[in-house]
Amino acid sequence: MEKKVAIIGAGVSGLGACKHVLAKGFHPTVFESRSGLGGVWSKTVEICKLQSPKEYYRFSDFPWPHSVQTDYPTQKQVLDYVQSYAEHFGLLNHIKFNTRVVSLAYEGSSEDEMKAWSLWNGNAEPFSNKGKWNIITEDIETLVTEVHQFDFVILCSGMFSDVPNFPEFPPNKGPSAFNGKALHSKDYSAMDHETAAKFVKGKRVTVVGFHKSALDIAMECSAVNGAQHPCTVIYKNEHWHSIDHDVYGFSLQSIFLNRFSELFFHKPGEGYFGSLVATIFYPAVWAVSKIVESDIKRKISMAKYGMVPKHSYLDELNTCTNGVMPMNFYDRVEEGSINLKKSQNMSFCEKGLILDSDALVNADLVIFATGFRGDIKLKETFESKRFQDLMVGTSKDSVPLYRGIIHPQIPQLAVIGFLSSVGALYTAEMQSRWVTELLDEKFKTPSIKDMAEQIKKWDEFMIMKHAGKFYTRSCYMLLHIFYNDVLCKDMGWNPRRKKGFFAELFDTYKPSDYASP
């Protein structure tokens, strides 16, 4: 009997999962709450574009069209590429658009039986004759609900959508105390570009945050209002945002994303020799980090505005918080159309925001570009309180998953896209390959005890040796080859994808290297 696989989300993770599930002969159904595919790329601010060079943000077996010449495609170009992928591999017929997943309910073994299991799903296999997932969905347009039953579920709902993250405010000093309007960046991004421009025109806009969305929105507001109504950006910490991926003529990828460079970084479960090498050569890694920092400061007037971070560029990479800054951002600061203000805390009053120094920022409109709570969205998908509790990690942005994909105590289910690396699409597709090889029974998972120990070991590594005090979620930016090696070994693939010793050691690894087993 044909096994039915549910995939929740038709972003890049969901589409990759659908393609590989189909290739294995299973029957996938993708549930997407929006009217179109693309996930976070379906609607963005006008100036949004890729932060990674496109050769690192692509499906392994589907190159970018020759018509896209730029290294950093625009939102429309990315969406067109994703649409072409879905059409090329015949995925559209498997997607139910405008269909929101209300909840997931597991039907089969009781909670007491599952607690007694020593193996994932009771048998270390992806399917069970006894267990099924009941998925309750709601049609966005008609509000009609339905119940669907599946043999396996792949959650691809993503970390960066739907549930906004807001700062905490003192009692009675939240947005309700403000006479103006406060909203999240997701609401601003949902507007069409003309409406967004009209919405901010002539207003004193304050943007809270200092990552990609915050910088893009500040640039758009400053373009509309100029220095007459400057946009104020409130941030907690400075960041090593560059304007490109070039370092004194060398690409960042050629410096950090090859096997040779990974020799100098600690890894989860490393042996004595690996630990010794990483320890001995840390000064060299530190020196390279300082060279990158000097190049960023050379290109951007960070020091002039007190925006040089206290932490290193290496810390930024280890936490996947580095990014590409909009061109001419500091020119807007220079001309006075963007103001920068640092504050660890803030509160609302009638006129605007009060910062740490009790300084008042007058505002008509406050836009929070403060990220999302993907962990809450993931937890609330489950009907079972036990499954909700199992999804709680060591930080609010982390989820305890074996290989970053499955929870040892939640059967017949995988999560894709909750691990940060070189590129979301790159990592998500590798995870999809791992899941579909598991579904095809090419390998089995270890015992629940062993998987739990692995999760703990990797988590402790992230906190103690990799990201340290900056840890918020699992990030394998500097260990993406190591992570892919682990997945390849599980699947029985040869992790060495290059031809020749020197190519294997010094060439950068890209999605195209994993086009075939």
PDB file of C-alpha atoms in Angstrom, residues 181-380:
ATOM      1  CA  LYS A 181       0.833  52.752  15.618  1.00  0.00           C
ATOM      2  CA  ALA A 182       3.099  49.783  16.419  1.00  0.00           C
ATOM      3  CA  LEU A 183       3.442  46.713  14.206  1.00  0.00           C
ATOM      4  CA  HIS A 184       5.789  43.882  13.342  1.00  0.00           C
ATOM      5  CA  SER A 185       7.945  43.739  10.228  1.00  0.00           C
ATOM      6  CA  LYS A 186       5.827  40.861   8.904  1.00  0.00           C
ATOM      7  CA  ASP A 187       2.846  43.202   8.669  1.00  0.00           C
ATOM      8  CA  TYR A 188       4.900  45.835   6.877  1.00  0.00           C
ATOM      9  CA  SER A 189       6.321  43.232   4.477  1.00  0.00           C
ATOM     10  CA  ALA A 190       2.811  41.971   3.686  1.00  0.00           C
ATOM     11  CA  MET A 191       1.927  45.335   2.103  1.00  0.00           C
ATOM     12  CA  ASP A 192       2.490  45.892  -1.582  1.00  0.00           C
ATOM     13  CA  HIS A 193       5.372  48.271  -2.228  1.00  0.00           C
ATOM     14  CA  GLU A 194       3.224  51.296  -3.139  1.00  0.00           C
ATOM     15  CA  THR A 195       1.028  50.861  -0.063  1.00  0.00           C
ATOM     16  CA  ALA A 196       4.100  50.516   2.177  1.00  0.00           C
ATOM     17  CA  ALA A 197       5.570  53.756   0.811  1.00  0.00           C
ATOM     18  CA  LYS A 198       2.318  55.636   1.440  1.00  0.00           C
ATOM     19  CA  PHE A 199       2.042  54.083   4.895  1.00  0.00           C
ATOM     20  CA  VAL A 200       5.364  55.553   6.112  1.00  0.00           C
ATOM     21  CA  LYS A 201       5.348  58.799   4.113  1.00  0.00           C
ATOM     22  CA  GLY A 202       5.495  61.909   6.295  1.00  0.00           C
ATOM     23  CA  LYS A 203       5.714  59.871   9.511  1.00  0.00           C
ATOM     24  CA  ARG A 204       8.391  59.729  12.179  1.00  0.00           C
ATOM     25  CA  VAL A 205       9.260  56.056  11.886  1.00  0.00           C
ATOM     26  CA  THR A 206      11.241  54.064  14.442  1.00  0.00           C
ATOM     27  CA  VAL A 207      12.554  50.610  13.523  1.00  0.00           C
ATOM     28  CA  VAL A 208      13.574  48.268  16.358  1.00  0.00           C
ATOM     29  CA  GLY A 209      16.276  45.762  15.407  1.00  0.00           C
ATOM     30  CA  PHE A 210      19.556  45.636  13.508  1.00  0.00           C
ATOM     31  CA  HIS A 211      19.419  42.592  11.249  1.00  0.00           C
ATOM     32  CA  LYS A 212      18.364  42.172   7.626  1.00  0.00           C
ATOM     33  CA  SER A 213      14.692  43.172   7.856  1.00  0.00           C
ATOM     34  CA  ALA A 214      15.392  46.139  10.126  1.00  0.00           C
ATOM     35  CA  LEU A 215      18.063  47.531   7.816  1.00  0.00           C
ATOM     36  CA  ASP A 216      15.948  47.043   4.677  1.00  0.00           C
ATOM     37  CA  ILE A 217      12.907  48.729   6.227  1.00  0.00           C
ATOM     38  CA  ALA A 218      15.001  51.634   7.517  1.00  0.00           C
ATOM     39  CA  MET A 219      16.414  52.116   4.009  1.00  0.00           C
ATOM     40  CA  GLU A 220      12.939  52.171   2.486  1.00  0.00           C
ATOM     41  CA  CYS A 221      11.621  54.643   5.059  1.00  0.00           C
ATOM     42  CA  SER A 222      14.615  56.930   4.591  1.00  0.00           C
ATOM     43  CA  ALA A 223      14.155  56.839   0.816  1.00  0.00           C
ATOM     44  CA  VAL A 224      10.537  57.977   1.203  1.00  0.00           C
ATOM     45  CA  ASN A 225      10.985  60.603   3.934  1.00  0.00           C
ATOM     46  CA  GLY A 226      14.601  61.749   3.681  1.00  0.00           C
ATOM     47  CA  ALA A 227      16.189  63.878   6.397  1.00  0.00           C
ATOM     48  CA  GLN A 228      12.962  65.848   6.906  1.00  0.00           C
ATOM     49  CA  HIS A 229      11.463  62.867   8.774  1.00  0.00           C
ATOM     50  CA  PRO A 230      14.465  60.678   9.611  1.00  0.00           C
ATOM     51  CA  CYS A 231      14.001  57.014  10.443  1.00  0.00           C
ATOM     52  CA  THR A 232      15.344  56.057  13.882  1.00  0.00           C
ATOM     53  CA  VAL A 233      16.883  52.597  14.281  1.00  0.00           C
ATOM     54  CA  ILE A 234      17.057  51.281  17.846  1.00  0.00           C
ATOM     55  CA  TYR A 235      19.442  48.373  18.389  1.00  0.00           C
ATOM     56  CA  LYS A 236      20.865  46.371  21.288  1.00  0.00           C
ATOM     57  CA  ASN A 237      24.159  45.260  19.805  1.00  0.00           C
ATOM     58  CA  GLU A 238      26.383  46.223  16.887  1.00  0.00           C
ATOM     59  CA  HIS A 239      26.967  43.562  14.218  1.00  0.00           C
ATOM     60  CA  TRP A 240      29.577  42.746  11.588  1.00  0.00           C
ATOM     61  CA  HIS A 241      27.319  43.350   8.594  1.00  0.00           C
ATOM     62  CA  SER A 242      29.271  43.748   5.377  1.00  0.00           C
ATOM     63  CA  ILE A 243      28.165  45.013   1.959  1.00  0.00           C
ATOM     64  CA  ASP A 244      29.453  41.934   0.109  1.00  0.00           C
ATOM     65  CA  HIS A 245      31.268  38.614   0.600  1.00  0.00           C
ATOM     66  CA  ASP A 246      34.631  39.837  -0.644  1.00  0.00           C
ATOM     67  CA  VAL A 247      37.684  40.178   1.637  1.00  0.00           C
ATOM     68  CA  TYR A 248      40.647  41.944   0.050  1.00  0.00           C
ATOM     69  CA  GLY A 249      39.922  40.189  -3.245  1.00  0.00           C
ATOM     70  CA  PHE A 250      39.092  36.771  -1.783  1.00  0.00           C
ATOM     71  CA  SER A 251      35.572  35.462  -1.266  1.00  0.00           C
ATOM     72  CA  LEU A 252      34.485  34.620   2.276  1.00  0.00           C
ATOM     73  CA  GLN A 253      33.417  31.222   0.978  1.00  0.00           C
ATOM     74  CA  SER A 254      36.927  30.398  -0.254  1.00  0.00           C
ATOM     75  CA  ILE A 255      38.301  31.367   3.161  1.00  0.00           C
ATOM     76  CA  PHE A 256      35.853  29.581   5.463  1.00  0.00           C
ATOM     77  CA  LEU A 257      33.824  27.035   3.493  1.00  0.00           C
ATOM     78  CA  ASN A 258      36.280  24.278   2.639  1.00  0.00           C
ATOM     79  CA  ARG A 259      37.608  21.199   4.408  1.00  0.00           C
ATOM     80  CA  PHE A 260      40.976  22.778   5.131  1.00  0.00           C
ATOM     81  CA  SER A 261      39.453  25.637   7.095  1.00  0.00           C
ATOM     82  CA  GLU A 262      37.153  23.246   8.989  1.00  0.00           C
ATOM     83  CA  LEU A 263      40.239  21.451  10.343  1.00  0.00           C
ATOM     84  CA  PHE A 264      40.812  24.483  12.553  1.00  0.00           C
ATOM     85  CA  PHE A 265      37.390  24.441  14.234  1.00  0.00           C
ATOM     86  CA  HIS A 266      36.220  22.276  17.102  1.00  0.00           C
ATOM     87  CA  LYS A 267      33.465  19.798  16.276  1.00  0.00           C
ATOM     88  CA  PRO A 268      30.890  17.829  18.276  1.00  0.00           C
ATOM     89  CA  GLY A 269      32.306  14.493  19.411  1.00  0.00           C
ATOM     90  CA  GLU A 270      35.778  15.267  18.079  1.00  0.00           C
ATOM     91  CA  GLY A 271      38.713  13.062  19.034  1.00  0.00           C
ATOM     92  CA  TYR A 272      41.963  14.022  20.699  1.00  0.00           C
ATOM     93  CA  PHE A 273      43.799  14.812  17.452  1.00  0.00           C
ATOM     94  CA  GLY A 274      40.977  16.965  16.050  1.00  0.00           C
ATOM     95  CA  SER A 275      40.722  18.883  19.303  1.00  0.00           C
ATOM     96  CA  LEU A 276      44.498  19.382  19.413  1.00  0.00           C
ATOM     97  CA  VAL A 277      44.635  20.752  15.846  1.00  0.00           C
ATOM     98  CA  ALA A 278      41.731  23.152  16.476  1.00  0.00           C
ATOM     99  CA  THR A 279      43.334  24.373  19.699  1.00  0.00           C
ATOM    100  CA  ILE A 280      46.814  24.855  18.239  1.00  0.00           C
ATOM    101  CA  PHE A 281      45.603  26.735  15.185  1.00  0.00           C
ATOM    102  CA  TYR A 282      43.034  28.934  16.932  1.00  0.00           C
ATOM    103  CA  PRO A 283      45.416  31.956  16.809  1.00  0.00           C
ATOM    104  CA  ALA A 284      45.489  31.633  12.996  1.00  0.00           C
ATOM    105  CA  VAL A 285      41.688  31.545  12.876  1.00  0.00           C
ATOM    106  CA  TRP A 286      41.558  34.589  15.172  1.00  0.00           C
ATOM    107  CA  ALA A 287      43.977  36.418  12.854  1.00  0.00           C
ATOM    108  CA  VAL A 288      41.826  35.673   9.795  1.00  0.00           C
ATOM    109  CA  SER A 289      38.792  36.965  11.677  1.00  0.00           C
ATOM    110  CA  LYS A 290      40.648  40.217  12.396  1.00  0.00           C
ATOM    111  CA  ILE A 291      41.574  40.573   8.720  1.00  0.00           C
ATOM    112  CA  VAL A 292      37.900  40.229   7.766  1.00  0.00           C
ATOM    113  CA  GLU A 293      36.982  42.825  10.389  1.00  0.00           C
ATOM    114  CA  SER A 294      39.554  45.250   9.033  1.00  0.00           C
ATOM    115  CA  ASP A 295      38.168  44.835   5.525  1.00  0.00           C
ATOM    116  CA  ILE A 296      34.616  45.526   6.702  1.00  0.00           C
ATOM    117  CA  LYS A 297      35.776  48.652   8.565  1.00  0.00           C
ATOM    118  CA  ARG A 298      37.680  49.727   5.453  1.00  0.00           C
ATOM    119  CA  LYS A 299      34.513  49.563   3.339  1.00  0.00           C
ATOM    120  CA  ILE A 300      31.997  50.858   5.868  1.00  0.00           C
ATOM    121  CA  SER A 301      32.197  53.913   8.143  1.00  0.00           C
ATOM    122  CA  MET A 302      31.392  51.884  11.252  1.00  0.00           C
ATOM    123  CA  ALA A 303      33.907  53.511  13.573  1.00  0.00           C
ATOM    124  CA  LYS A 304      32.680  57.008  12.715  1.00  0.00           C
ATOM    125  CA  TYR A 305      29.275  56.218  14.214  1.00  0.00           C
ATOM    126  CA  GLY A 306      30.456  53.996  17.075  1.00  0.00           C
ATOM    127  CA  MET A 307      29.142  50.859  15.349  1.00  0.00           C
ATOM    128  CA  VAL A 308      32.201  48.598  15.609  1.00  0.00           C
ATOM    129  CA  PRO A 309      31.101  45.457  17.519  1.00  0.00           C
ATOM    130  CA  LYS A 310      32.868  44.434  20.709  1.00  0.00           C
ATOM    131  CA  HIS A 311      32.665  40.769  19.716  1.00  0.00           C
ATOM    132  CA  SER A 312      34.638  39.211  16.857  1.00  0.00           C
ATOM    133  CA  TYR A 313      33.552  38.410  13.316  1.00  0.00           C
ATOM    134  CA  LEU A 314      34.140  34.779  14.233  1.00  0.00           C
ATOM    135  CA  ASP A 315      31.451  35.059  16.934  1.00  0.00           C
ATOM    136  CA  GLU A 316      29.116  36.413  14.279  1.00  0.00           C
ATOM    137  CA  LEU A 317      29.762  33.418  11.996  1.00  0.00           C
ATOM    138  CA  ASN A 318      29.434  30.926  14.846  1.00  0.00           C
ATOM    139  CA  THR A 319      25.929  32.194  15.576  1.00  0.00           C
ATOM    140  CA  CYS A 320      24.773  32.767  11.973  1.00  0.00           C
ATOM    141  CA  THR A 321      24.057  36.427  12.721  1.00  0.00           C
ATOM    142  CA  ASN A 322      26.333  37.916  10.072  1.00  0.00           C
ATOM    143  CA  GLY A 323      24.582  39.495   7.117  1.00  0.00           C
ATOM    144  CA  VAL A 324      24.865  41.707   4.084  1.00  0.00           C
ATOM    145  CA  MET A 325      24.021  45.344   4.746  1.00  0.00           C
ATOM    146  CA  PRO A 326      22.113  47.394   2.146  1.00  0.00           C
ATOM    147  CA  MET A 327      24.450  49.422  -0.011  1.00  0.00           C
ATOM    148  CA  ASN A 328      24.792  53.058   1.122  1.00  0.00           C
ATOM    149  CA  PHE A 329      23.239  52.448   4.547  1.00  0.00           C
ATOM    150  CA  TYR A 330      25.814  54.616   6.300  1.00  0.00           C
ATOM    151  CA  ASP A 331      25.467  57.259   3.598  1.00  0.00           C
ATOM    152  CA  ARG A 332      21.868  57.612   4.801  1.00  0.00           C
ATOM    153  CA  VAL A 333      23.169  57.929   8.356  1.00  0.00           C
ATOM    154  CA  GLU A 334      25.608  60.597   7.147  1.00  0.00           C
ATOM    155  CA  GLU A 335      22.897  62.631   5.434  1.00  0.00           C
ATOM    156  CA  GLY A 336      20.639  62.430   8.493  1.00  0.00           C
ATOM    157  CA  SER A 337      17.800  60.362   7.030  1.00  0.00           C
ATOM    158  CA  ILE A 338      18.655  57.476   9.413  1.00  0.00           C
ATOM    159  CA  ASN A 339      19.453  57.948  13.112  1.00  0.00           C
ATOM    160  CA  LEU A 340      21.066  55.182  15.177  1.00  0.00           C
ATOM    161  CA  LYS A 341      20.336  54.761  18.890  1.00  0.00           C
ATOM    162  CA  LYS A 342      21.548  51.982  21.174  1.00  0.00           C
ATOM    163  CA  SER A 343      19.441  50.749  24.075  1.00  0.00           C
ATOM    164  CA  GLN A 344      19.156  47.441  25.910  1.00  0.00           C
ATOM    165  CA  ASN A 345      15.596  48.146  27.050  1.00  0.00           C
ATOM    166  CA  MET A 346      12.743  50.364  26.025  1.00  0.00           C
ATOM    167  CA  SER A 347       9.218  51.274  27.006  1.00  0.00           C
ATOM    168  CA  PHE A 348       6.345  53.094  25.358  1.00  0.00           C
ATOM    169  CA  CYS A 349       4.764  56.372  26.314  1.00  0.00           C
ATOM    170  CA  GLU A 350       2.137  58.404  24.497  1.00  0.00           C
ATOM    171  CA  LYS A 351       4.681  60.205  22.323  1.00  0.00           C
ATOM    172  CA  GLY A 352       6.973  57.301  21.423  1.00  0.00           C
ATOM    173  CA  LEU A 353       9.692  55.204  23.041  1.00  0.00           C
ATOM    174  CA  ILE A 354      11.737  55.807  26.189  1.00  0.00           C
ATOM    175  CA  LEU A 355      15.255  54.326  26.094  1.00  0.00           C
ATOM    176  CA  ASP A 356      17.757  53.272  28.788  1.00  0.00           C
ATOM    177  CA  SER A 357      19.017  56.812  29.213  1.00  0.00           C
ATOM    178  CA  ASP A 358      15.430  58.066  29.666  1.00  0.00           C
ATOM    179  CA  ALA A 359      15.800  59.725  26.293  1.00  0.00           C
ATOM    180  CA  LEU A 360      12.531  60.077  24.428  1.00  0.00           C
ATOM    181  CA  VAL A 361      12.306  59.014  20.784  1.00  0.00           C
ATOM    182  CA  ASN A 362       9.285  60.760  19.332  1.00  0.00           C
ATOM    183  CA  ALA A 363       7.478  58.548  16.856  1.00  0.00           C
ATOM    184  CA  ASP A 364       4.280  58.187  14.871  1.00  0.00           C
ATOM    185  CA  LEU A 365       5.032  54.636  13.814  1.00  0.00           C
ATOM    186  CA  VAL A 366       7.135  51.868  15.426  1.00  0.00           C
ATOM    187  CA  ILE A 367       8.090  48.794  13.396  1.00  0.00           C
ATOM    188  CA  PHE A 368       9.524  45.809  15.273  1.00  0.00           C
ATOM    189  CA  ALA A 369      11.994  43.919  13.084  1.00  0.00           C
ATOM    190  CA  THR A 370      12.780  41.642  16.017  1.00  0.00           C
ATOM    191  CA  GLY A 371      12.435  38.238  14.422  1.00  0.00           C
ATOM    192  CA  PHE A 372      10.035  35.373  14.921  1.00  0.00           C
ATOM    193  CA  ARG A 373       9.226  32.625  17.417  1.00  0.00           C
ATOM    194  CA  GLY A 374       9.485  29.567  15.217  1.00  0.00           C
ATOM    195  CA  ASP A 375       9.719  27.405  18.339  1.00  0.00           C
ATOM    196  CA  ILE A 376       6.251  28.518  19.473  1.00  0.00           C
ATOM    197  CA  LYS A 377       4.779  27.886  16.034  1.00  0.00           C
ATOM    198  CA  LEU A 378       6.305  24.415  16.026  1.00  0.00           C
ATOM    199  CA  LYS A 379       5.076  23.545  19.520  1.00  0.00           C
ATOM    200  CA  GLU A 380       1.555  24.831  18.918  1.00  0.00           C
TER     201      GLU A 380
END
